[in-house]
Every structure is written in C-alpha cells, then in structure tokens.
C-alpha cells in the first residue's frame, strides 16, 4: 500500500494520524469520520483527485454530492467541489476560469 506521508503533511498537519488511521477513516462506518477525511482532502490536497480515491467509488459519490461549501471560504471550496464533481461524477464544469476557451 502507498504511504500517505504527503497527504498527512498537507491535510492533517495539525493531527497525529498514522497511515493506518487515515485508511481506517476512509472505510469507517461512521459518517462523521468519513466527512472529516473527505473535507480535509478536498480542501487541502495538492493531488486531490488521486487522494480522494482512498474512498470506495460509491461512497465518494455520496460524499461529493452531499458536501456543502462553508460560508467562510465558499468560493475556494465550491471550485474544489466542482472539480471533483467533473472528474468523478462527469457533471458540468461551473467555474468559468477553469474552462477551456474555444
């Protein structure tokens, strides 16, 4: 299994989580734990698409669809969520500055 050093440094710098703990959170039956992990990766990972693949496909779809960007950094969170929607759910890109000019 891949070591999660980079993910831990970027997303969980304020916590002391092992690779096994991160993997456990991704498989946890506890929805709050999965949402915590999802949000940390969504908002902080430099390789978000690869890191989000830590979740099962079906559960990742549910997490993306249910995520509501917070008010405090709404624009940033909305862009990151939309990028994940486009990549994993094949939905339209809504962020103008990320669209190709045709």
Backbone as XML, in Angstrom:
<?xml version="1.0"?>
<chain id="A" units="angstrom">
  <residue number="1" name="UNK">
    <atom name="N" x="0.830" y="-1.196" z="0.000"/>
    <atom name="CA" x="0.000" y="0.000" z="0.000"/>
    <atom name="C" x="0.869" y="1.252" z="0.000"/>
  </residue>
  <residue number="2" name="UNK">
    <atom name="N" x="0.355" y="2.261" z="-0.625"/>
    <atom name="CA" x="1.069" y="3.528" z="-0.723"/>
    <atom name="C" x="1.157" y="4.204" z="0.646"/>
  </residue>
  <residue number="3" name="UNK">
    <atom name="N" x="2.314" y="4.769" z="0.910"/>
    <atom name="CA" x="2.460" y="5.541" z="2.142"/>
    <atom name="C" x="1.760" y="6.889" z="1.945"/>
  </residue>
  <residue number="4" name="UNK">
    <atom name="N" x="1.236" y="7.404" z="3.002"/>
    <atom name="CA" x="0.425" y="8.609" z="2.932"/>
    <atom name="C" x="1.131" y="9.826" z="3.535"/>
  </residue>
  <residue number="5" name="UNK">
    <atom name="N" x="2.463" y="9.865" z="3.465"/>
    <atom name="CA" x="3.234" y="10.954" z="4.077"/>
    <atom name="C" x="2.814" y="12.327" z="3.553"/>
  </residue>
  <residue number="6" name="UNK">
    <atom name="N" x="2.753" y="12.474" z="2.236"/>
    <atom name="CA" x="2.403" y="13.764" z="1.650"/>
    <atom name="C" x="0.994" y="14.178" z="2.060"/>
  </residue>
  <residue number="7" name="UNK">
    <atom name="N" x="0.049" y="13.255" z="1.973"/>
    <atom name="CA" x="-1.330" y="13.569" z="2.351"/>
    <atom name="C" x="-1.396" y="13.989" z="3.814"/>
  </residue>
  <residue number="8" name="UNK">
    <atom name="N" x="-0.682" y="13.284" z="4.651"/>
    <atom name="CA" x="-0.683" y="13.606" z="6.080"/>
    <atom name="C" x="-0.123" y="15.010" z="6.315"/>
  </residue>
  <residue number="9" name="UNK">
    <atom name="N" x="0.951" y="15.360" z="5.616"/>
    <atom name="CA" x="1.564" y="16.685" z="5.785"/>
    <atom name="C" x="0.660" y="17.796" z="5.276"/>
  </residue>
  <residue number="10" name="UNK">
    <atom name="N" x="0.003" y="17.578" z="4.160"/>
    <atom name="CA" x="-0.829" y="18.617" z="3.557"/>
    <atom name="C" x="-2.199" y="18.747" z="4.222"/>
  </residue>
  <residue number="11" name="UNK">
    <atom name="N" x="-2.794" y="17.634" z="4.593"/>
    <atom name="CA" x="-4.182" y="17.635" z="5.034"/>
    <atom name="C" x="-4.375" y="17.474" z="6.537"/>
  </residue>
  <residue number="12" name="UNK">
    <atom name="N" x="-3.412" y="16.867" z="7.193"/>
    <atom name="CA" x="-3.581" y="16.543" z="8.612"/>
    <atom name="C" x="-2.410" y="17.025" z="9.452"/>
  </residue>
  <residue number="13" name="UNK">
    <atom name="N" x="-1.810" y="18.143" z="9.055"/>
    <atom name="CA" x="-0.623" y="18.652" z="9.734"/>
    <atom name="C" x="-0.876" y="18.946" z="11.202"/>
  </residue>
  <residue number="14" name="UNK">
    <atom name="N" x="-2.139" y="19.235" z="11.580"/>
    <atom name="CA" x="-2.440" y="19.570" z="12.964"/>
    <atom name="C" x="-2.832" y="18.347" z="13.804"/>
  </residue>
  <residue number="15" name="UNK">
    <atom name="N" x="-2.799" y="17.165" z="13.187"/>
    <atom name="CA" x="-3.143" y="15.917" z="13.866"/>
    <atom name="C" x="-1.973" y="14.939" z="13.802"/>
  </residue>
  <residue number="16" name="UNK">
    <atom name="N" x="-2.011" y="13.950" z="14.638"/>
    <atom name="CA" x="-1.016" y="12.872" z="14.601"/>
    <atom name="C" x="-1.727" y="11.596" z="14.164"/>
  </residue>
  <residue number="17" name="UNK">
    <atom name="N" x="-1.922" y="11.476" z="12.846"/>
    <atom name="CA" x="-2.599" y="10.310" z="12.292"/>
    <atom name="C" x="-1.592" y="9.430" z="11.564"/>
  </residue>
  <residue number="18" name="UNK">
    <atom name="N" x="-1.702" y="8.143" z="11.766"/>
    <atom name="CA" x="-0.858" y="7.202" z="11.029"/>
    <atom name="C" x="-1.527" y="6.878" z="9.695"/>
  </residue>
  <residue number="19" name="UNK">
    <atom name="N" x="-0.772" y="6.227" z="8.817"/>
    <atom name="CA" x="-1.335" y="5.771" z="7.551"/>
    <atom name="C" x="-2.538" y="4.861" z="7.804"/>
  </residue>
  <residue number="20" name="UNK">
    <atom name="N" x="-2.399" y="3.971" z="8.759"/>
    <atom name="CA" x="-3.489" y="3.039" z="9.072"/>
    <atom name="C" x="-4.731" y="3.770" z="9.580"/>
  </residue>
  <residue number="21" name="UNK">
    <atom name="N" x="-4.538" y="4.816" z="10.364"/>
    <atom name="CA" x="-5.683" y="5.583" z="10.869"/>
    <atom name="C" x="-6.400" y="6.309" z="9.732"/>
  </residue>
  <residue number="22" name="UNK">
    <atom name="N" x="-5.649" y="6.843" z="8.797"/>
    <atom name="CA" x="-6.260" y="7.514" z="7.647"/>
    <atom name="C" x="-7.052" y="6.510" z="6.817"/>
  </residue>
  <residue number="23" name="UNK">
    <atom name="N" x="-6.469" y="5.358" z="6.571"/>
    <atom name="CA" x="-7.185" y="4.313" z="5.816"/>
    <atom name="C" x="-8.429" y="3.842" z="6.570"/>
  </residue>
  <residue number="24" name="UNK">
    <atom name="N" x="-8.312" y="3.753" z="7.895"/>
    <atom name="CA" x="-9.465" y="3.345" z="8.708"/>
    <atom name="C" x="-10.592" y="4.367" z="8.599"/>
  </residue>
  <residue number="25" name="UNK">
    <atom name="N" x="-10.252" y="5.651" z="8.612"/>
    <atom name="CA" x="-11.267" y="6.697" z="8.473"/>
    <atom name="C" x="-11.994" y="6.575" z="7.132"/>
  </residue>
  <residue number="26" name="UNK">
    <atom name="N" x="-11.259" y="6.247" z="6.085"/>
    <atom name="CA" x="-11.861" y="6.130" z="4.753"/>
    <atom name="C" x="-12.858" y="4.972" z="4.682"/>
  </residue>
  <residue number="27" name="UNK">
    <atom name="N" x="-12.647" y="3.942" z="5.478"/>
    <atom name="CA" x="-13.522" y="2.762" z="5.463"/>
    <atom name="C" x="-14.512" y="2.755" z="6.634"/>
  </residue>
  <residue number="28" name="UNK">
    <atom name="N" x="-14.443" y="3.753" z="7.469"/>
    <atom name="CA" x="-15.238" y="3.795" z="8.692"/>
    <atom name="C" x="-16.741" y="3.777" z="8.406"/>
  </residue>
  <residue number="29" name="UNK">
    <atom name="N" x="-17.502" y="3.069" z="9.240"/>
    <atom name="CA" x="-18.964" y="3.135" z="9.127"/>
    <atom name="C" x="-19.512" y="4.448" z="9.704"/>
  </residue>
  <residue number="30" name="UNK">
    <atom name="N" x="-18.648" y="5.195" z="10.385"/>
    <atom name="CA" x="-19.039" y="6.463" z="10.991"/>
    <atom name="C" x="-19.006" y="7.563" z="9.927"/>
  </residue>
  <residue number="31" name="UNK">
    <atom name="N" x="-20.167" y="8.079" z="9.585"/>
    <atom name="CA" x="-20.287" y="9.095" z="8.533"/>
    <atom name="C" x="-19.506" y="10.373" z="8.865"/>
  </residue>
  <residue number="32" name="UNK">
    <atom name="N" x="-19.487" y="10.769" z="10.123"/>
    <atom name="CA" x="-18.758" y="11.976" z="10.522"/>
    <atom name="C" x="-17.262" y="11.827" z="10.281"/>
  </residue>
  <residue number="33" name="UNK">
    <atom name="N" x="-16.718" y="10.641" z="10.564"/>
    <atom name="CA" x="-15.294" y="10.405" z="10.325"/>
    <atom name="C" x="-14.983" y="10.469" z="8.833"/>
  </residue>
  <residue number="34" name="UNK">
    <atom name="N" x="-15.834" y="9.894" z="8.016"/>
    <atom name="CA" x="-15.606" y="9.935" z="6.572"/>
    <atom name="C" x="-15.719" y="11.366" z="6.039"/>
  </residue>
  <residue number="35" name="UNK">
    <atom name="N" x="-16.689" y="12.108" z="6.522"/>
    <atom name="CA" x="-16.842" y="13.507" z="6.086"/>
    <atom name="C" x="-15.627" y="14.335" z="6.490"/>
  </residue>
  <residue number="36" name="UNK">
    <atom name="N" x="-15.124" y="14.095" z="7.690"/>
    <atom name="CA" x="-13.928" y="14.792" z="8.159"/>
    <atom name="C" x="-12.765" y="14.540" z="7.201"/>
  </residue>
  <residue number="37" name="UNK">
    <atom name="N" x="-12.518" y="13.280" z="6.891"/>
    <atom name="CA" x="-11.433" y="12.909" z="5.983"/>
    <atom name="C" x="-11.656" y="13.504" z="4.599"/>
  </residue>
  <residue number="38" name="UNK">
    <atom name="N" x="-12.859" y="13.382" z="4.084"/>
    <atom name="CA" x="-13.197" y="13.916" z="2.760"/>
    <atom name="C" x="-12.930" y="15.414" z="2.674"/>
  </residue>
  <residue number="39" name="UNK">
    <atom name="N" x="-13.419" y="16.158" z="3.644"/>
    <atom name="CA" x="-13.257" y="17.608" z="3.619"/>
    <atom name="C" x="-11.790" y="18.022" z="3.723"/>
  </residue>
  <residue number="40" name="UNK">
    <atom name="N" x="-11.038" y="17.335" z="4.552"/>
    <atom name="CA" x="-9.608" y="17.648" z="4.677"/>
    <atom name="C" x="-8.895" y="17.440" z="3.340"/>
  </residue>
  <residue number="41" name="UNK">
    <atom name="N" x="-9.195" y="16.340" z="2.674"/>
    <atom name="CA" x="-8.563" y="16.064" z="1.377"/>
    <atom name="C" x="-9.058" y="17.046" z="0.329"/>
  </residue>
  <residue number="42" name="UNK">
    <atom name="N" x="-10.363" y="17.242" z="0.256"/>
    <atom name="CA" x="-10.948" y="18.138" z="-0.752"/>
    <atom name="C" x="-10.351" y="19.536" z="-0.685"/>
  </residue>
  <residue number="43" name="UNK">
    <atom name="N" x="-10.183" y="20.055" z="0.507"/>
    <atom name="CA" x="-9.764" y="21.440" z="0.661"/>
    <atom name="C" x="-8.254" y="21.649" z="0.767"/>
  </residue>
  <residue number="44" name="UNK">
    <atom name="N" x="-7.478" y="20.584" z="1.008"/>
    <atom name="CA" x="-6.056" y="20.782" z="1.275"/>
    <atom name="C" x="-5.088" y="20.005" z="0.397"/>
  </residue>
  <residue number="45" name="UNK">
    <atom name="N" x="-5.530" y="18.985" z="-0.269"/>
    <atom name="CA" x="-4.613" y="18.120" z="-1.011"/>
    <atom name="C" x="-4.137" y="18.763" z="-2.315"/>
  </residue>
  <residue number="46" name="UNK">
    <atom name="N" x="-2.853" y="18.648" z="-2.584"/>
    <atom name="CA" x="-2.310" y="19.149" z="-3.855"/>
    <atom name="C" x="-2.568" y="18.168" z="-4.996"/>
  </residue>
  <residue number="47" name="UNK">
    <atom name="N" x="-2.907" y="16.947" z="-4.669"/>
    <atom name="CA" x="-3.282" y="15.937" z="-5.671"/>
    <atom name="C" x="-4.641" y="15.346" z="-5.255"/>
  </residue>
  <residue number="48" name="UNK">
    <atom name="N" x="-5.615" y="16.227" z="-5.218"/>
    <atom name="CA" x="-6.943" y="15.913" z="-4.706"/>
    <atom name="C" x="-7.573" y="14.700" z="-5.382"/>
  </residue>
  <residue number="49" name="UNK">
    <atom name="N" x="-7.525" y="14.620" z="-6.705"/>
    <atom name="CA" x="-8.181" y="13.515" z="-7.406"/>
    <atom name="C" x="-7.606" y="12.168" z="-6.973"/>
  </residue>
  <residue number="50" name="UNK">
    <atom name="N" x="-6.296" y="12.072" z="-6.917"/>
    <atom name="CA" x="-5.664" y="10.820" z="-6.505"/>
    <atom name="C" x="-5.983" y="10.494" z="-5.041"/>
  </residue>
  <residue number="51" name="UNK">
    <atom name="N" x="-5.909" y="11.498" z="-4.190"/>
    <atom name="CA" x="-6.139" y="11.254" z="-2.769"/>
    <atom name="C" x="-7.592" y="10.880" z="-2.465"/>
  </residue>
  <residue number="52" name="UNK">
    <atom name="N" x="-8.530" y="11.435" z="-3.196"/>
    <atom name="CA" x="-9.932" y="11.097" z="-2.957"/>
    <atom name="C" x="-10.251" y="9.652" z="-3.325"/>
  </residue>
  <residue number="53" name="UNK">
    <atom name="N" x="-9.392" y="9.042" z="-4.094"/>
    <atom name="CA" x="-9.607" y="7.640" z="-4.461"/>
    <atom name="C" x="-9.393" y="6.694" z="-3.283"/>
  </residue>
  <residue number="54" name="UNK">
    <atom name="N" x="-9.041" y="7.228" z="-2.128"/>
    <atom name="CA" x="-8.931" y="6.412" z="-0.917"/>
    <atom name="C" x="-10.312" y="5.882" z="-0.508"/>
  </residue>
  <residue number="55" name="UNK">
    <atom name="N" x="-11.368" y="6.556" z="-0.959"/>
    <atom name="CA" x="-12.741" y="6.144" z="-0.660"/>
    <atom name="C" x="-13.243" y="5.159" z="-1.708"/>
  </residue>
  <residue number="56" name="UNK">
    <atom name="N" x="-14.166" y="4.299" z="-1.303"/>
    <atom name="CA" x="-14.863" y="3.450" z="-2.261"/>
    <atom name="C" x="-15.627" y="4.366" z="-3.230"/>
  </residue>
  <residue number="57" name="UNK">
    <atom name="N" x="-15.760" y="3.946" z="-4.470"/>
    <atom name="CA" x="-16.379" y="4.783" z="-5.507"/>
    <atom name="C" x="-17.772" y="5.263" z="-5.120"/>
  </residue>
  <residue number="58" name="UNK">
    <atom name="N" x="-18.605" y="4.365" z="-4.683"/>
    <atom name="CA" x="-19.989" y="4.725" z="-4.323"/>
    <atom name="C" x="-20.009" y="5.723" z="-3.170"/>
  </residue>
  <residue number="59" name="UNK">
    <atom name="N" x="-19.200" y="5.486" z="-2.168"/>
    <atom name="CA" x="-19.167" y="6.382" z="-1.012"/>
    <atom name="C" x="-18.605" y="7.738" z="-1.406"/>
  </residue>
  <residue number="60" name="UNK">
    <atom name="N" x="-17.615" y="7.769" z="-2.287"/>
    <atom name="CA" x="-17.055" y="9.039" z="-2.746"/>
    <atom name="C" x="-18.126" y="9.861" z="-3.461"/>
  </residue>
  <residue number="61" name="UNK">
    <atom name="N" x="-18.911" y="9.226" z="-4.297"/>
    <atom name="CA" x="-20.002" y="9.926" z="-4.986"/>
    <atom name="C" x="-20.962" y="10.551" z="-3.979"/>
  </residue>
  <residue number="62" name="UNK">
    <atom name="N" x="-21.318" y="9.803" z="-2.953"/>
    <atom name="CA" x="-22.221" y="10.310" z="-1.917"/>
    <atom name="C" x="-21.603" y="11.492" z="-1.175"/>
  </residue>
  <residue number="63" name="UNK">
    <atom name="N" x="-20.333" y="11.403" z="-0.859"/>
    <atom name="CA" x="-19.656" y="12.488" z="-0.144"/>
    <atom name="C" x="-19.594" y="13.756" z="-0.989"/>
  </residue>
  <residue number="64" name="UNK">
    <atom name="N" x="-19.288" y="13.614" z="-2.256"/>
    <atom name="CA" x="-19.229" y="14.776" z="-3.148"/>
    <atom name="C" x="-20.609" y="15.422" z="-3.256"/>
  </residue>
  <residue number="65" name="UNK">
    <atom name="N" x="-21.616" y="14.610" z="-3.509"/>
    <atom name="CA" x="-22.964" y="15.141" z="-3.702"/>
    <atom name="C" x="-23.517" y="15.818" z="-2.450"/>
  </residue>
  <residue number="66" name="UNK">
    <atom name="N" x="-23.163" y="15.331" z="-1.289"/>
    <atom name="CA" x="-23.720" y="15.887" z="-0.051"/>
    <atom name="C" x="-22.916" y="17.063" z="0.508"/>
  </residue>
  <residue number="67" name="UNK">
    <atom name="N" x="-21.717" y="17.283" z="0.003"/>
    <atom name="CA" x="-20.863" y="18.348" z="0.552"/>
    <atom name="C" x="-21.437" y="19.725" z="0.251"/>
  </residue>
  <residue number="68" name="UNK">
    <atom name="N" x="-21.528" y="20.549" z="1.269"/>
    <atom name="CA" x="-21.972" y="21.933" z="1.139"/>
    <atom name="C" x="-20.812" y="22.849" z="1.496"/>
  </residue>
  <residue number="69" name="UNK">
    <atom name="N" x="-20.314" y="23.641" z="0.533"/>
    <atom name="CA" x="-19.196" y="24.546" z="0.839"/>
    <atom name="C" x="-19.548" y="25.500" z="1.978"/>
  </residue>
  <residue number="70" name="UNK">
    <atom name="N" x="-18.623" y="25.702" z="2.904"/>
    <atom name="CA" x="-18.887" y="26.604" z="4.034"/>
    <atom name="C" x="-18.921" y="28.067" z="3.581"/>
  </residue>
  <residue number="71" name="UNK">
    <atom name="N" x="-19.479" y="28.895" z="4.396"/>
    <atom name="CA" x="-19.593" y="30.316" z="4.065"/>
    <atom name="C" x="-18.221" y="30.998" z="4.073"/>
  </residue>
  <residue number="72" name="UNK">
    <atom name="N" x="-17.359" y="30.629" z="5.018"/>
    <atom name="CA" x="-16.096" y="31.349" z="5.216"/>
    <atom name="C" x="-15.146" y="31.282" z="4.022"/>
  </residue>
  <residue number="73" name="UNK">
    <atom name="N" x="-15.042" y="30.172" z="3.351"/>
    <atom name="CA" x="-14.187" y="30.098" z="2.157"/>
    <atom name="C" x="-14.981" y="29.462" z="1.015"/>
  </residue>
  <residue number="74" name="UNK">
    <atom name="N" x="-16.182" y="29.965" z="0.817"/>
    <atom name="CA" x="-17.145" y="29.382" z="-0.109"/>
    <atom name="C" x="-16.606" y="29.267" z="-1.531"/>
  </residue>
  <residue number="75" name="UNK">
    <atom name="N" x="-16.032" y="30.317" z="-2.067"/>
    <atom name="CA" x="-15.585" y="30.282" z="-3.464"/>
    <atom name="C" x="-14.529" y="29.206" z="-3.691"/>
  </residue>
  <residue number="76" name="UNK">
    <atom name="N" x="-13.554" y="29.144" z="-2.817"/>
    <atom name="CA" x="-12.495" y="28.135" z="-2.932"/>
    <atom name="C" x="-13.078" y="26.728" z="-2.815"/>
  </residue>
  <residue number="77" name="UNK">
    <atom name="N" x="-13.902" y="26.503" z="-1.798"/>
    <atom name="CA" x="-14.492" y="25.178" z="-1.570"/>
    <atom name="C" x="-15.425" y="24.800" z="-2.719"/>
  </residue>
  <residue number="78" name="UNK">
    <atom name="N" x="-16.179" y="25.766" z="-3.238"/>
    <atom name="CA" x="-17.072" y="25.494" z="-4.367"/>
    <atom name="C" x="-16.279" y="25.054" z="-5.589"/>
  </residue>
  <residue number="79" name="UNK">
    <atom name="N" x="-15.161" y="25.735" z="-5.864"/>
    <atom name="CA" x="-14.326" y="25.363" z="-7.014"/>
    <atom name="C" x="-13.765" y="23.958" z="-6.857"/>
  </residue>
  <residue number="80" name="UNK">
    <atom name="N" x="-13.257" y="23.652" z="-5.677"/>
    <atom name="CA" x="-12.689" y="22.326" z="-5.440"/>
    <atom name="C" x="-13.769" y="21.245" z="-5.558"/>
  </residue>
  <residue number="81" name="UNK">
    <atom name="N" x="-14.947" y="21.512" z="-4.996"/>
    <atom name="CA" x="-16.037" y="20.544" z="-5.100"/>
    <atom name="C" x="-16.425" y="20.345" z="-6.558"/>
  </residue>
  <residue number="82" name="UNK">
    <atom name="N" x="-16.559" y="21.430" z="-7.316"/>
    <atom name="CA" x="-16.947" y="21.311" z="-8.718"/>
    <atom name="C" x="-15.905" y="20.547" z="-9.523"/>
  </residue>
  <residue number="83" name="UNK">
    <atom name="N" x="-14.635" y="20.760" z="-9.221"/>
    <atom name="CA" x="-13.584" y="19.996" z="-9.899"/>
    <atom name="C" x="-13.758" y="18.502" z="-9.613"/>
  </residue>
  <residue number="84" name="UNK">
    <atom name="N" x="-14.057" y="18.148" z="-8.374"/>
    <atom name="CA" x="-14.277" y="16.738" z="-8.016"/>
    <atom name="C" x="-15.531" y="16.202" z="-8.705"/>
  </residue>
  <residue number="85" name="UNK">
    <atom name="N" x="-16.576" y="17.019" z="-8.788"/>
    <atom name="CA" x="-17.795" y="16.596" z="-9.479"/>
    <atom name="C" x="-17.524" y="16.299" z="-10.945"/>
  </residue>
  <residue number="86" name="UNK">
    <atom name="N" x="-16.779" y="17.168" z="-11.587"/>
    <atom name="CA" x="-16.459" y="16.983" z="-13.004"/>
    <atom name="C" x="-15.636" y="15.716" z="-13.188"/>
  </residue>
  <residue number="87" name="UNK">
    <atom name="N" x="-14.629" y="15.528" z="-12.367"/>
    <atom name="CA" x="-13.713" y="14.399" z="-12.505"/>
    <atom name="C" x="-14.370" y="13.061" z="-12.170"/>
  </residue>
  <residue number="88" name="UNK">
    <atom name="N" x="-15.089" y="13.006" z="-11.055"/>
    <atom name="CA" x="-15.630" y="11.734" z="-10.588"/>
    <atom name="C" x="-17.077" y="11.473" z="-11.005"/>
  </residue>
  <residue number="89" name="UNK">
    <atom name="N" x="-17.862" y="12.523" z="-11.202"/>
    <atom name="CA" x="-19.290" y="12.354" z="-11.479"/>
    <atom name="C" x="-19.682" y="12.765" z="-12.890"/>
  </residue>
  <residue number="90" name="UNK">
    <atom name="N" x="-18.725" y="13.278" z="-13.648"/>
    <atom name="CA" x="-18.968" y="13.696" z="-15.030"/>
    <atom name="C" x="-20.081" y="14.743" z="-15.118"/>
  </residue>
  <residue number="91" name="UNK">
    <atom name="N" x="-20.038" y="15.713" z="-14.225"/>
    <atom name="CA" x="-21.010" y="16.801" z="-14.243"/>
    <atom name="C" x="-20.387" y="18.007" z="-14.937"/>
  </residue>
  <residue number="92" name="UNK">
    <atom name="N" x="-21.204" y="19.003" z="-15.296"/>
    <atom name="CA" x="-20.664" y="20.180" z="-15.993"/>
    <atom name="C" x="-19.719" y="20.999" z="-15.105"/>
  </residue>
  <residue number="93" name="UNK">
    <atom name="N" x="-18.732" y="21.586" z="-15.754"/>
    <atom name="CA" x="-17.809" y="22.497" z="-15.074"/>
    <atom name="C" x="-18.489" y="23.845" z="-14.937"/>
  </residue>
  <residue number="94" name="UNK">
    <atom name="N" x="-18.589" y="24.348" z="-13.728"/>
    <atom name="CA" x="-19.298" y="25.590" z="-13.449"/>
    <atom name="C" x="-18.357" y="26.762" z="-13.173"/>
  </residue>
  <residue number="95" name="UNK">
    <atom name="N" x="-17.072" y="26.510" z="-13.107"/>
    <atom name="CA" x="-16.094" y="27.550" z="-12.759"/>
    <atom name="C" x="-15.516" y="28.107" z="-14.053"/>
  </residue>
  <residue number="96" name="UNK">
    <atom name="N" x="-15.908" y="29.341" z="-14.381"/>
    <atom name="CA" x="-15.521" y="29.941" z="-15.661"/>
    <atom name="C" x="-14.016" y="29.978" z="-15.887"/>
  </residue>
  <residue number="97" name="UNK">
    <atom name="N" x="-13.244" y="30.339" z="-14.865"/>
    <atom name="CA" x="-11.799" y="30.482" z="-15.072"/>
    <atom name="C" x="-11.085" y="29.147" z="-15.304"/>
  </residue>
  <residue number="98" name="UNK">
    <atom name="N" x="-11.775" y="28.029" z="-15.109"/>
    <atom name="CA" x="-11.179" y="26.713" z="-15.358"/>
    <atom name="C" x="-11.592" y="26.145" z="-16.715"/>
  </residue>
  <residue number="99" name="UNK">
    <atom name="N" x="-12.491" y="26.817" z="-17.411"/>
    <atom name="CA" x="-12.959" y="26.318" z="-18.708"/>
    <atom name="C" x="-11.976" y="26.634" z="-19.812"/>
  </residue>
  <residue number="100" name="UNK">
    <atom name="N" x="-11.920" y="25.718" z="-20.776"/>
    <atom name="CA" x="-11.108" y="25.957" z="-21.966"/>
    <atom name="C" x="-11.820" y="26.979" z="-22.823"/>
  </residue>
  <residue number="101" name="UNK">
    <atom name="N" x="-11.048" y="27.878" z="-23.404"/>
    <atom name="CA" x="-11.616" y="28.879" z="-24.315"/>
    <atom name="C" x="-11.645" y="28.260" z="-25.702"/>
  </residue>
  <residue number="102" name="UNK">
    <atom name="N" x="-12.816" y="28.229" z="-26.286"/>
    <atom name="CA" x="-12.971" y="27.600" z="-27.608"/>
    <atom name="C" x="-13.275" y="28.641" z="-28.650"/>
  </residue>
</chain>
